[in-house]
CSV table of C-alpha atoms in Angstrom, one decimal:
chain,number,residue,atom,x,y,z
A,1,GLU,CA,19.1,-27.9,-53.5
A,2,ARG,CA,21.0,-30.0,-51.1
A,3,ARG,CA,22.8,-26.9,-49.7
A,4,THR,CA,19.6,-24.9,-49.0
A,5,PHE,CA,17.5,-27.3,-46.9
A,6,CYS,CA,18.8,-25.8,-43.7
A,7,VAL,CA,18.3,-22.2,-44.6
A,8,PRO,CA,15.0,-21.7,-42.7
A,9,CYS,CA,16.6,-22.3,-39.3
A,10,GLN,CA,19.8,-20.4,-40.3
A,11,VAL,CA,21.9,-22.7,-38.2
A,12,THR,CA,24.8,-24.9,-39.6
A,13,MET,CA,27.7,-26.6,-38.0
A,14,ALA,CA,30.0,-24.2,-39.7
A,15,SER,CA,28.3,-21.2,-38.1
A,16,ILE,CA,28.4,-22.8,-34.7
A,17,PHE,CA,32.1,-23.6,-34.8
A,18,GLN,CA,32.9,-20.2,-36.3
A,19,GLN,CA,31.1,-18.4,-33.4
A,20,MET,CA,33.0,-20.5,-30.9
A,21,LEU,CA,36.5,-20.2,-32.4
A,22,GLY,CA,36.2,-16.9,-34.1
A,23,SER,CA,36.8,-16.0,-37.8
A,24,ALA,CA,40.6,-15.5,-37.2
A,25,CYS,CA,41.1,-19.1,-35.9
A,26,SER,CA,39.0,-20.4,-38.8
A,27,THR,CA,41.1,-18.6,-41.4
A,28,MET,CA,44.4,-19.9,-39.8
A,29,CYS,CA,43.0,-23.4,-39.7
A,30,MET,CA,41.9,-23.3,-43.4
A,31,SER,CA,45.3,-22.0,-44.5
A,32,GLY,CA,47.1,-24.7,-42.6
A,33,ARG,CA,44.9,-27.5,-44.0
A,34,MET,CA,45.3,-26.2,-47.6
A,35,ALA,CA,49.1,-26.1,-47.2
A,36,MET,CA,49.1,-29.7,-46.1
A,37,GLY,CA,46.9,-30.8,-49.0
A,38,ILE,CA,43.9,-31.5,-46.8
A,39,PRO,CA,40.4,-30.4,-47.9
A,40,SER,CA,39.8,-27.0,-46.5
A,41,VAL,CA,36.3,-27.6,-45.3
A,42,PRO,CA,35.2,-31.1,-44.2
A,43,SER,CA,31.9,-32.2,-45.5
A,44,PHE,CA,30.4,-32.3,-42.1
A,45,LEU,CA,30.8,-28.5,-41.7
A,46,THR,CA,28.6,-27.8,-44.8
A,47,THR,CA,24.9,-28.1,-45.2
A,48,GLU,CA,25.6,-30.8,-47.8
A,49,GLY,CA,26.8,-33.1,-45.1
A,50,LEU,CA,23.7,-32.5,-43.1
A,51,GLU,CA,21.4,-34.1,-45.7
A,52,SER,CA,20.8,-37.9,-45.8
A,53,ASP,CA,18.4,-40.0,-47.8
A,54,ALA,CA,15.4,-41.6,-45.9
A,55,ARG,CA,14.8,-45.3,-46.6
A,56,ASP,CA,11.7,-47.3,-46.4
A,57,GLY,CA,10.7,-48.1,-42.8
A,58,GLU,CA,13.1,-45.5,-41.5
A,59,GLU,CA,12.7,-42.0,-40.2
A,60,THR,CA,15.7,-39.7,-40.5
A,61,GLU,CA,15.9,-36.6,-38.3
A,62,LYS,CA,18.3,-33.9,-39.5
A,63,PHE,CA,20.6,-31.8,-37.3
A,64,CYS,CA,18.5,-28.6,-37.7
A,65,GLU,CA,15.3,-30.5,-36.8
A,66,LYS,CA,17.0,-31.8,-33.6
A,67,LEU,CA,18.3,-28.4,-32.7
A,68,GLY,CA,14.9,-26.8,-33.3
A,69,LYS,CA,13.2,-29.3,-31.1
A,70,SER,CA,15.9,-28.8,-28.4
A,71,LEU,CA,15.2,-25.1,-28.4
A,72,CYS,CA,11.5,-25.8,-27.8
A,73,GLN,CA,12.5,-28.2,-25.0
A,74,MET,CA,14.6,-25.4,-23.5
A,75,VAL,CA,11.6,-23.1,-23.4
A,76,LEU,CA,9.5,-25.8,-21.8
A,77,GLY,CA,12.3,-26.3,-19.2
A,78,LEU,CA,12.3,-22.6,-18.4
A,79,VAL,CA,8.6,-22.8,-17.8
A,80,MET,CA,8.9,-25.9,-15.6
A,81,ILE,CA,11.4,-24.4,-13.2
A,82,PRO,CA,9.1,-21.9,-11.5
A,83,VAL,CA,6.3,-24.5,-11.6
A,84,CYS,CA,8.6,-26.9,-9.6
A,85,MET,CA,9.4,-24.1,-7.2
A,86,GLY,CA,5.7,-23.5,-6.6
A,87,LEU,CA,5.2,-27.2,-6.0
A,88,VAL,CA,7.9,-27.2,-3.3
A,89,PHE,CA,6.3,-24.2,-1.6
A,90,TRP,CA,2.9,-25.8,-1.6
A,91,ASN,CA,4.3,-29.1,-0.3
A,92,GLU,CA,6.0,-27.4,2.7
A,93,ASN,CA,3.0,-25.4,3.6
A,94,ASN,CA,0.8,-28.5,3.3
A,95,LEU,CA,3.1,-30.3,5.6
A,96,VAL,CA,2.8,-27.6,8.3
A,97,VAL,CA,-1.0,-27.7,8.1
A,98,ASN,CA,-1.1,-31.5,8.2
A,99,GLU,CA,1.2,-31.7,11.2
A,100,ALA,CA,-1.0,-29.1,13.1
A,101,THR,CA,-4.1,-31.1,12.2
A,102,ALA,CA,-2.5,-34.3,13.6
A,103,ASP,CA,-1.6,-32.5,16.9
A,104,LEU,CA,-5.4,-31.9,17.5
A,105,VAL,CA,-5.8,-35.6,18.2
A,106,HIS,CA,-4.2,-35.1,21.6
A,107,SER,CA,-7.1,-32.8,22.6
A,108,ALA,CA,-9.8,-35.5,21.9
A,109,LYS,CA,-11.8,-37.0,24.7
A,110,VAL,CA,-10.8,-40.7,25.0
A,111,TYR,CA,-13.6,-43.3,25.4
A,112,LYS,CA,-12.6,-46.3,27.6
A,113,SER,CA,-15.6,-48.3,26.2
A,114,CYS,CA,-17.5,-48.1,22.9
A,115,VAL,CA,-20.7,-46.9,24.5
A,116,PRO,CA,-21.5,-43.3,23.4
A,117,ASN,CA,-21.9,-40.7,26.2
A,118,PRO,CA,-24.6,-38.2,25.4
A,119,SER,CA,-22.7,-35.5,27.3
A,120,ALA,CA,-19.9,-35.7,24.8
A,121,THR,CA,-22.1,-34.7,21.9
A,122,GLY,CA,-20.4,-32.0,19.9
A,123,GLU,CA,-16.9,-32.8,21.3
A,124,LEU,CA,-13.9,-34.3,19.6
A,125,VAL,CA,-13.7,-37.9,20.8
A,126,PHE,CA,-11.3,-40.8,20.3
A,127,VAL,CA,-12.7,-44.3,20.2
A,128,ALA,CA,-11.4,-47.9,19.6
A,129,CYS,CA,-14.1,-50.6,19.0
A,130,ASP,CA,-15.0,-53.7,17.1
A,131,LEU,CA,-16.4,-53.1,13.6
A,132,TYR,CA,-19.7,-54.3,12.0
A,133,THR,CA,-20.1,-54.4,8.2
A,134,PRO,CA,-23.2,-55.7,6.5
A,135,HIS,CA,-23.5,-58.8,4.1
A,136,ILE,CA,-23.3,-57.4,0.6
A,137,ALA,CA,-21.8,-60.3,-1.4
A,138,ARG,CA,-25.3,-61.4,-2.4
A,139,SER,CA,-25.6,-58.1,-4.4
A,140,LEU,CA,-22.7,-59.1,-6.7
A,141,PRO,CA,-23.5,-60.1,-10.4
A,142,SER,CA,-24.9,-63.6,-10.6
A,143,PRO,CA,-21.8,-65.3,-12.0
A,144,LEU,CA,-19.8,-64.0,-9.0
A,145,SER,CA,-22.1,-64.0,-5.9
A,146,PRO,CA,-22.1,-67.8,-5.4
A,147,PHE,CA,-18.4,-67.7,-4.6
A,148,LEU,CA,-18.7,-65.1,-1.8
A,149,ASP,CA,-22.2,-65.5,-0.4
A,150,ASP,CA,-21.1,-65.3,3.2
A,151,VAL,CA,-18.8,-62.4,3.1
A,152,SER,CA,-19.6,-59.0,4.8
A,153,ALA,CA,-17.7,-55.8,3.8
A,154,ALA,CA,-18.1,-52.1,3.3
A,155,SER,CA,-17.6,-52.6,-0.4
A,156,ILE,CA,-16.7,-55.4,-2.8
A,157,SER,CA,-15.1,-54.7,-6.2
A,158,TRP,CA,-14.3,-56.9,-9.2
A,159,ALA,CA,-12.1,-56.5,-12.3
A,160,ILE,CA,-12.2,-58.8,-15.3
A,161,GLU,CA,-9.1,-59.4,-17.5
A,162,ILE,CA,-9.0,-61.2,-20.9
A,163,PHE,CA,-6.0,-63.1,-22.4
A,164,GLN,CA,-5.0,-61.4,-25.7
A,165,TRP,CA,-2.3,-60.9,-28.2
A,166,LYS,CA,-0.5,-57.5,-27.8
A,167,GLU,CA,1.6,-55.6,-30.3
A,168,ASN,CA,4.7,-53.8,-28.9
A,169,GLU,CA,6.2,-51.0,-31.0
A,170,GLU,CA,9.7,-49.8,-30.4
A,171,ASP,CA,11.9,-47.2,-32.1
A,172,ASP,CA,15.4,-48.3,-32.7
A,173,CYS,CA,17.4,-45.1,-33.1
A,174,GLU,CA,21.0,-44.4,-33.9
A,175,ASP,CA,22.9,-41.2,-34.5
A,176,THR,CA,24.0,-40.5,-38.1
A,177,ASP,CA,27.3,-39.1,-39.3
A,178,ASN,CA,25.5,-35.8,-40.3
A,179,GLY,CA,24.4,-34.9,-36.8
A,180,GLY,CA,20.9,-36.3,-37.2
A,181,GLN,CA,19.2,-39.4,-36.1
A,182,LYS,CA,17.8,-42.4,-38.0
A,183,CYS,CA,15.0,-44.5,-36.4
A,184,THR,CA,13.6,-47.8,-37.5
A,185,LYS,CA,10.3,-49.2,-36.1
A,186,LYS,CA,10.4,-52.7,-34.7
A,187,TYR,CA,7.4,-54.8,-33.7
A,188,SER,CA,7.1,-57.7,-31.3
A,189,TYR,CA,4.1,-59.7,-30.1
A,190,SER,CA,3.3,-61.3,-26.8
A,191,ARG,CA,0.3,-62.7,-25.0
A,192,ALA,CA,-0.8,-60.9,-21.9
A,193,TRP,CA,-3.8,-60.2,-19.6
A,194,VAL,CA,-5.5,-57.0,-20.5
A,195,GLN,CA,-8.6,-55.1,-19.3
A,196,ALA,CA,-10.2,-54.8,-22.8
A,197,PRO,CA,-10.2,-56.8,-26.0
A,198,VAL,CA,-7.4,-55.9,-28.4
A,199,ASP,CA,-8.1,-55.3,-32.1
A,200,SER,CA,-5.6,-57.5,-33.8
A,201,GLU,CA,-6.7,-56.4,-37.3
A,202,SER,CA,-4.7,-53.2,-36.7
A,203,PHE,CA,-1.5,-55.0,-36.1
A,204,ALA,CA,1.4,-54.4,-38.5
A,205,ARG,CA,1.7,-58.2,-38.8
A,206,PRO,CA,-1.7,-59.8,-37.8
A,207,GLU,CA,-0.8,-63.2,-39.1
A,208,GLY,CA,-0.6,-65.7,-36.2
A,209,HIS,CA,-1.5,-63.0,-33.6
A,210,GLY,CA,-5.3,-63.0,-34.0
A,211,ASN,CA,-7.8,-62.1,-31.3
A,212,GLN,CA,-10.9,-62.5,-33.5
A,213,GLY,CA,-14.0,-63.9,-31.9
A,214,THR,CA,-13.0,-63.1,-28.3
A,215,GLU,CA,-14.9,-60.6,-26.1
A,216,LEU,CA,-15.7,-59.8,-22.5
A,217,PRO,CA,-18.9,-61.4,-21.1
A,218,VAL,CA,-22.1,-59.6,-22.0
A,219,ASN,CA,-23.7,-60.1,-18.6
A,220,VAL,CA,-21.0,-58.7,-16.3
A,221,ASP,CA,-19.3,-55.3,-16.5
A,222,SER,CA,-15.5,-55.4,-16.9
A,223,MET,CA,-15.1,-53.5,-13.6
A,224,GLY,CA,-17.6,-52.6,-10.9
A,225,SER,CA,-18.4,-52.7,-7.2
A,226,VAL,CA,-21.2,-53.0,-4.7
A,227,GLU,CA,-21.3,-50.7,-1.7
A,228,ALA,CA,-22.8,-51.1,1.8
A,229,PRO,CA,-25.9,-49.0,2.3
A,230,PRO,CA,-25.2,-45.5,3.8
A,231,LEU,CA,-24.7,-45.4,7.6
A,232,SER,CA,-24.7,-49.2,7.8
A,233,VAL,CA,-21.0,-49.6,9.0
A,234,VAL,CA,-20.9,-49.3,12.8
A,235,MET,CA,-18.2,-49.2,15.5
A,236,SER,CA,-19.6,-50.9,18.6
A,237,GLN,CA,-18.8,-52.7,21.8
A,238,HIS,CA,-19.1,-56.2,20.4
A,239,GLY,CA,-19.3,-55.6,16.6
A,240,THR,CA,-23.1,-55.3,16.6
A,241,PRO,CA,-25.0,-52.9,14.3
A,242,ASP,CA,-26.5,-50.9,17.2
A,243,GLY,CA,-25.3,-49.2,20.4
A,244,GLY,CA,-22.2,-47.6,18.9
A,245,PHE,CA,-21.0,-45.0,16.4
A,246,VAL,CA,-22.0,-44.9,12.7
A,247,LEU,CA,-19.3,-44.3,10.2
A,248,ASP,CA,-19.9,-41.8,7.4
A,249,SER,CA,-18.5,-42.3,3.8
A,250,ASN,CA,-15.3,-40.4,4.7
A,251,LEU,CA,-14.3,-42.8,7.5
A,252,VAL,CA,-15.4,-45.8,5.5
A,253,SER,CA,-12.9,-44.8,2.8
A,254,TYR,CA,-10.1,-45.4,5.3
A,255,LEU,CA,-10.8,-49.1,5.5
A,256,PRO,CA,-8.2,-51.1,3.6
A,257,SER,CA,-8.9,-52.9,0.4
A,258,VAL,CA,-7.9,-56.6,0.7
A,259,ASP,CA,-7.8,-59.4,-1.8
A,260,LEU,CA,-10.7,-61.9,-1.3
A,261,GLY,CA,-9.0,-64.8,-3.0
A,262,ASP,CA,-8.6,-66.8,0.2
A,263,ARG,CA,-12.3,-66.4,0.9
A,264,LEU,CA,-13.5,-67.7,-2.5
A,265,LYS,CA,-15.3,-71.0,-2.8
A,266,SER,CA,-13.4,-73.4,-5.1
A,267,SER,CA,-16.4,-74.0,-7.4
A,268,VAL,CA,-20.2,-74.1,-7.4
A,269,PRO,CA,-22.5,-77.0,-7.9
A,270,SER,CA,-23.3,-78.0,-11.5
A,271,ASP,CA,-26.7,-76.9,-12.9
A,272,GLY,CA,-26.7,-79.5,-15.6
A,273,ASN,CA,-25.1,-77.3,-18.2
A,274,ASP,CA,-21.3,-77.6,-17.9
A,275,GLU,CA,-20.5,-75.8,-21.2
A,276,PRO,CA,-17.1,-74.1,-20.9
A,277,TRP,CA,-16.4,-70.5,-21.7
A,278,GLY,CA,-16.1,-70.1,-25.5
A,279,GLY,CA,-14.3,-66.7,-25.6
A,280,SER,CA,-17.5,-64.6,-25.8
A,281,GLY,CA,-21.1,-64.6,-24.8
A,282,THR,CA,-22.7,-65.1,-21.4
A,283,LEU,CA,-20.7,-66.1,-18.4
A,284,THR,CA,-22.1,-68.5,-15.8
A,285,PRO,CA,-20.8,-69.5,-12.3
A,286,GLN,CA,-20.2,-73.1,-13.6
A,287,MET,CA,-17.7,-71.7,-16.1
A,288,LEU,CA,-15.5,-70.4,-13.3
A,289,HIS,CA,-13.4,-71.9,-10.5
A,290,SER,CA,-11.0,-70.3,-8.0
A,291,ASN,CA,-7.3,-70.5,-8.3
A,292,GLY,CA,-5.2,-68.4,-5.9
A,293,GLU,CA,-6.5,-64.8,-5.9
A,294,TYR,CA,-8.6,-65.2,-9.1
A,295,LEU,CA,-11.7,-66.8,-10.5
A,296,GLN,CA,-10.8,-68.1,-13.9
A,297,THR,CA,-12.2,-69.9,-17.0
A,298,PHE,CA,-9.2,-72.2,-17.6
A,299,THR,CA,-7.6,-75.0,-15.6
A,300,ARG,CA,-4.0,-75.1,-16.8
A,301,SER,CA,-2.5,-72.7,-19.3
A,302,PRO,CA,-4.7,-69.8,-20.6
A,303,GLU,CA,-5.7,-69.6,-24.2
A,304,ILE,CA,-6.6,-66.5,-26.2
A,305,GLY,CA,-10.0,-65.3,-24.9
A,306,ASP,CA,-9.8,-66.9,-21.5
A,307,LEU,CA,-10.9,-64.8,-18.5
A,308,ARG,CA,-9.7,-64.2,-15.0
A,309,ILE,CA,-11.5,-62.1,-12.3
A,310,GLN,CA,-10.0,-60.5,-9.2
A,311,LEU,CA,-12.3,-59.6,-6.2
A,312,THR,CA,-11.2,-57.2,-3.5
A,313,GLY,CA,-13.2,-55.9,-0.5
A,314,GLN,CA,-13.0,-53.1,2.1
A,315,LEU,CA,-13.3,-54.8,5.4
A,316,ALA,CA,-11.8,-55.0,8.9
A,317,GLN,CA,-12.7,-56.6,12.3
A,318,GLU,CA,-11.9,-53.6,14.5
A,319,ALA,CA,-11.1,-49.9,14.1
A,320,THR,CA,-10.0,-46.7,15.9
A,321,ALA,CA,-11.6,-43.3,15.0
A,322,CYS,CA,-11.2,-39.7,15.9
A,323,GLY,CA,-14.0,-37.2,15.1
A,324,VAL,CA,-16.7,-35.0,16.5
A,325,GLN,CA,-19.6,-37.0,18.1
A,326,GLN,CA,-23.0,-36.0,16.8
A,327,ARG,CA,-26.5,-37.4,16.9
A,328,THR,CA,-28.1,-38.9,13.8
A,329,GLU,CA,-31.3,-40.3,12.6
A,330,GLY,CA,-32.3,-43.2,10.3
A,331,ALA,CA,-29.4,-45.4,11.3
A,332,SER,CA,-29.0,-48.5,13.5
A,333,SER,CA,-27.1,-46.4,16.0
A,334,GLU,CA,-28.0,-42.9,17.1
A,335,TYR,CA,-24.5,-41.4,17.1
A,336,ILE,CA,-22.2,-40.6,14.2
A,337,PHE,CA,-18.8,-39.1,13.7
A,338,GLU,CA,-18.4,-35.8,11.9
A,339,ALA,CA,-15.3,-33.8,10.9
A,340,LEU,CA,-13.9,-31.3,13.3
A,341,PRO,CA,-13.9,-27.9,11.5
A,342,PRO,CA,-10.6,-26.2,10.6
A,343,GLN,CA,-8.9,-24.6,13.7
A,344,LYS,CA,-6.6,-21.6,13.8
A,345,PHE,CA,-3.0,-22.2,14.8
A,346,GLY,CA,0.3,-20.2,14.9
A,347,TRP,CA,0.8,-16.5,14.9
A,348,PHE,CA,-0.3,-15.8,11.3
A,349,GLY,CA,-3.9,-17.2,11.4
A,350,LYS,CA,-3.2,-20.4,9.5
A,351,LYS,CA,-6.0,-23.1,9.8
A,352,THR,CA,-5.8,-26.8,10.1
A,353,LYS,CA,-7.6,-29.2,7.8
A,354,PRO,CA,-10.9,-30.9,9.0
A,355,LEU,CA,-10.1,-33.7,11.4
A,356,GLU,CA,-11.9,-37.0,10.9
A,357,ARG,CA,-9.7,-40.1,10.7
A,358,LEU,CA,-9.8,-43.9,11.1
A,359,GLU,CA,-7.2,-46.7,11.6
A,360,ALA,CA,-8.4,-50.2,10.7
A,361,GLU,CA,-7.3,-51.7,14.1
A,362,LYS,CA,-7.3,-50.8,17.8
A,363,VAL,CA,-4.5,-48.5,18.7
A,364,SER,CA,-3.7,-46.0,21.5
A,365,GLN,CA,-4.1,-42.3,21.2
A,366,GLU,CA,-0.3,-41.8,21.1
A,367,GLU,CA,0.2,-44.4,18.4
A,368,PHE,CA,-2.7,-43.0,16.4
A,369,THR,CA,-1.1,-39.6,16.4
A,370,GLN,CA,2.4,-41.0,15.6
A,371,ARG,CA,1.0,-42.8,12.6
A,372,TYR,CA,-0.7,-39.6,11.5
A,373,HIS,CA,2.6,-37.7,11.7
A,374,SER,CA,4.5,-40.5,9.9
A,375,GLU,CA,2.1,-40.4,7.1
A,376,ASN,CA,2.4,-36.6,6.8
A,377,GLN,CA,6.2,-36.9,6.7
A,378,GLY,CA,6.2,-39.7,4.2
A,379,SER,CA,3.9,-37.8,1.8
A,380,ALA,CA,6.0,-34.7,2.1
A,381,TRP,CA,9.3,-36.5,1.3
A,382,HIS,CA,7.5,-38.3,-1.5
A,383,MET,CA,6.5,-34.9,-3.0
A,384,ARG,CA,10.0,-33.6,-2.5
A,385,PHE,CA,11.5,-36.4,-4.5
A,386,ILE,CA,8.9,-35.8,-7.2
A,387,ALA,CA,9.8,-32.1,-7.2
A,388,LEU,CA,13.5,-32.9,-7.5
A,389,ALA,CA,12.9,-35.3,-10.4
A,390,LEU,CA,10.8,-32.6,-12.2
A,391,MET,CA,13.4,-30.0,-11.5
A,392,SER,CA,16.1,-32.3,-12.9
A,393,ALA,CA,14.0,-32.9,-16.0
A,394,ALA,CA,13.4,-29.1,-16.4
A,395,ILE,CA,17.2,-28.3,-16.1
A,396,HIS,CA,18.0,-31.1,-18.6
A,397,ARG,CA,15.6,-29.6,-21.1
A,398,VAL,CA,17.2,-26.2,-20.6
A,399,LEU,CA,20.6,-27.8,-21.4
A,400,SER,CA,19.2,-29.9,-24.3
A,401,PRO,CA,20.7,-27.6,-27.1
A,402,LEU,CA,24.1,-28.3,-25.6
A,403,SER,CA,23.4,-32.0,-25.7
A,404,VAL,CA,22.4,-31.8,-29.4
A,405,ILE,CA,25.6,-29.9,-30.2
A,406,SER,CA,27.7,-32.4,-28.4
A,407,GLY,CA,26.0,-35.1,-30.4
A,408,ALA,CA,27.5,-33.6,-33.5
A,409,ALA,CA,30.9,-34.8,-32.3
A,410,THR,CA,30.3,-38.0,-34.2
A,411,HIS,CA,31.5,-36.2,-37.3
A,412,LEU,CA,35.0,-36.3,-35.9
A,413,ASN,CA,35.1,-40.1,-36.1
A,414,LYS,CA,36.6,-40.0,-39.6
A,415,TRP,CA,39.6,-38.0,-38.3
A,416,LEU,CA,39.9,-39.3,-34.7
A,417,CYS,CA,39.4,-43.0,-35.2
A,418,GLY,CA,36.0,-43.2,-33.5
A,419,LEU,CA,36.8,-40.8,-30.6
A,420,GLY,CA,33.9,-38.5,-31.7
A,421,THR,CA,31.4,-41.0,-30.3
A,422,VAL,CA,33.4,-41.0,-27.0
A,423,ILE,CA,33.3,-37.2,-26.9
A,424,LYS,CA,29.6,-37.3,-27.6
A,425,ASP,CA,28.9,-39.8,-24.8
A,426,ALA,CA,31.1,-37.9,-22.4
A,427,GLY,CA,29.3,-34.6,-23.2
A,428,HIS,CA,25.9,-36.2,-22.6
A,429,CYS,CA,27.2,-37.6,-19.3
A,430,ILE,CA,28.5,-34.3,-18.1
A,431,ILE,CA,25.3,-32.5,-19.2
A,432,GLY,CA,23.2,-35.0,-17.4
A,433,THR,CA,25.3,-34.8,-14.2
A,434,ALA,CA,25.3,-31.0,-14.3
A,435,ALA,CA,21.5,-31.0,-14.7
A,436,THR,CA,21.0,-33.2,-11.7
A,437,LEU,CA,23.4,-31.2,-9.5
A,438,ILE,CA,21.8,-27.9,-10.5
A,439,ALA,CA,18.4,-29.3,-9.8
A,440,LEU,CA,19.5,-30.6,-6.4
A,441,VAL,CA,20.9,-27.2,-5.4
A,442,LEU,CA,17.8,-25.3,-6.7
A,443,THR,CA,15.4,-27.7,-5.0
A,444,THR,CA,17.3,-27.5,-1.7
A,445,LEU,CA,17.4,-23.6,-1.8
A,446,THR,CA,13.7,-23.5,-2.6
A,447,ILE,CA,12.9,-25.8,0.3
A,448,ALA,CA,15.0,-23.5,2.6
A,449,VAL,CA,13.2,-20.4,1.4
A,450,ALA,CA,9.8,-22.2,1.7
A,451,TRP,CA,10.6,-23.0,5.3
A,452,PHE,CA,11.2,-19.4,6.1
A,453,ALA,CA,7.9,-18.6,4.5
A,454,VAL,CA,5.7,-21.2,6.2
A,455,ARG,CA,7.7,-21.7,9.4
A,456,PRO,CA,9.2,-18.2,10.2
A,457,VAL,CA,9.5,-18.7,13.9
A,458,ALA,CA,11.2,-22.2,13.7
A,459,SER,CA,13.4,-21.0,10.8
A,460,LEU,CA,14.6,-17.9,12.7
A,461,ALA,CA,15.2,-20.0,15.8
A,462,ALA,CA,17.3,-22.4,13.8
A,463,VAL,CA,19.3,-19.5,12.3
A,464,ALA,CA,19.8,-18.1,15.9
A,465,VAL,CA,21.0,-21.4,17.2
A,466,ALA,CA,23.4,-21.8,14.2
A,467,VAL,CA,24.8,-18.2,14.8
A,468,CYS,CA,25.2,-18.9,18.5
A,469,MET,CA,27.1,-22.2,17.8
A,470,LYS,CA,29.3,-20.3,15.4
A,471,VAL,CA,30.1,-17.6,17.9
A,472,VAL,CA,30.9,-20.2,20.6
A,473,PHE,CA,33.1,-22.1,18.3
A,474,VAL,CA,35.0,-19.0,17.2
A,475,ARG,CA,35.6,-17.8,20.8
A,476,PHE,CA,36.6,-21.3,21.9
A,477,HIS,CA,39.1,-21.5,19.0
A,478,HIS,CA,40.4,-18.0,19.8
A,479,LYS,CA,41.0,-19.0,23.4
A,480,GLN,CA,42.9,-22.1,22.4
A,481,GLN,CA,45.1,-20.0,20.2
A,482,GLN,CA,45.8,-17.6,23.0
A,483,GLY,CA,46.7,-20.5,25.3
A,484,LYS,CA,49.3,-21.7,22.8
A,485,ASP,CA,50.8,-18.2,22.5
A,486,ASP,CA,51.2,-17.8,26.3
A,487,SER,CA,52.9,-21.2,26.8
A,488,TYR,CA,56.4,-19.9,26.1
A,489,VAL,CA,58.5,-16.8,26.8
A,490,LYS,CA,60.1,-14.9,24.0
A,491,LEU,CA,63.8,-14.1,24.8
A,492,LYS,CA,65.6,-11.2,23.5
A,493,ALA,CA,69.4,-11.2,22.8
């Protein structure tokens, strides 16, 4: 029975080595070992050596199971490779479109003041103004609003965390002498801030790590936000709600989200009921006080069930925007920005993306465009590194069967004084390095091909320049060689 467990996958270490070395070499090796009195077939070359007993609390993975999983990983890797190539093509095409969209900012009409000109209606305009945002802090939940009653913003968000015990599970795995792997689960416990209560009854060892009786407050959502009314954020001459340009939701989304901890009141007046937070129930403003960037229910060290609340807001004092000027109704100002529709560019009918963009400070048209280009390049490089990482993972999965086979070198420890582990580690290192190098080459070639597809003119121009430089270099080198040959006279006897 111990010899037949690996029959379904029809793979044994003996068959692997016999395929690599050939039946003739195997026969010679067996004969030599028998002549020397050494067992003809080491136990690790038989299916008997691939079996091991599983112990309580341990999971043992046999060689055939590892090899079968690696073959599945190889198939997954082969699927991932073309997906990564498609991602690279999309990224390069997206970069070209984004760069063409950024160039449209140069064609915008620049306002020297923040007073809308009716004659510019329907045109692409560029404006830098002060920013007005309404007072919305009073709309926060009652336990929070007293701490920010004088703050105006486009939106204010909050997030509540609760102090809880957490269970951390870790698999401690080691390779076995039969080519498999033995894993033991280890549990550790720590206290941390989390966004939702943790059920400690499901812990492997709940004793001393209880979260019983602690909950989030019943009168405040764990996460939420309040938004300014539509068309209430305005760019104007002196930061007033009228006489300027109304921002739509798209432009408002460009406003940065900043921490409001430095704007929080330290505490609120007592209402006669100074009962502290008890770990659950209703939260009142008197149970909270500010400390740094948080509102919290504790004064020194947190205990299980304590709360802390972070508030952030979208706000700015000034802004620069580029968009199409249009009239609007039902707002404090009669003009609004809209997105410029996609425009055709290049020789092949490509189209830009809609242009409507904002910076949360006053900048020039040139700096505005430069920041737009820098953001496009940064996003493109970020995606290139992601594609490289995914390609490397894909290649590593394709080579995973070799990694499993190299892991079987631990069987040689009995005969090579532990060198089998060194061989295994060296094999894994070589396979990992090869996967990374192959991924780098494939990603680079894909980017080059993508450039020819999305930037044919620029790519052909670059190739022409490279060919010309090569021709010039070859001719210059040839003339130098001729000069050396003509510098002496060959004499005949």
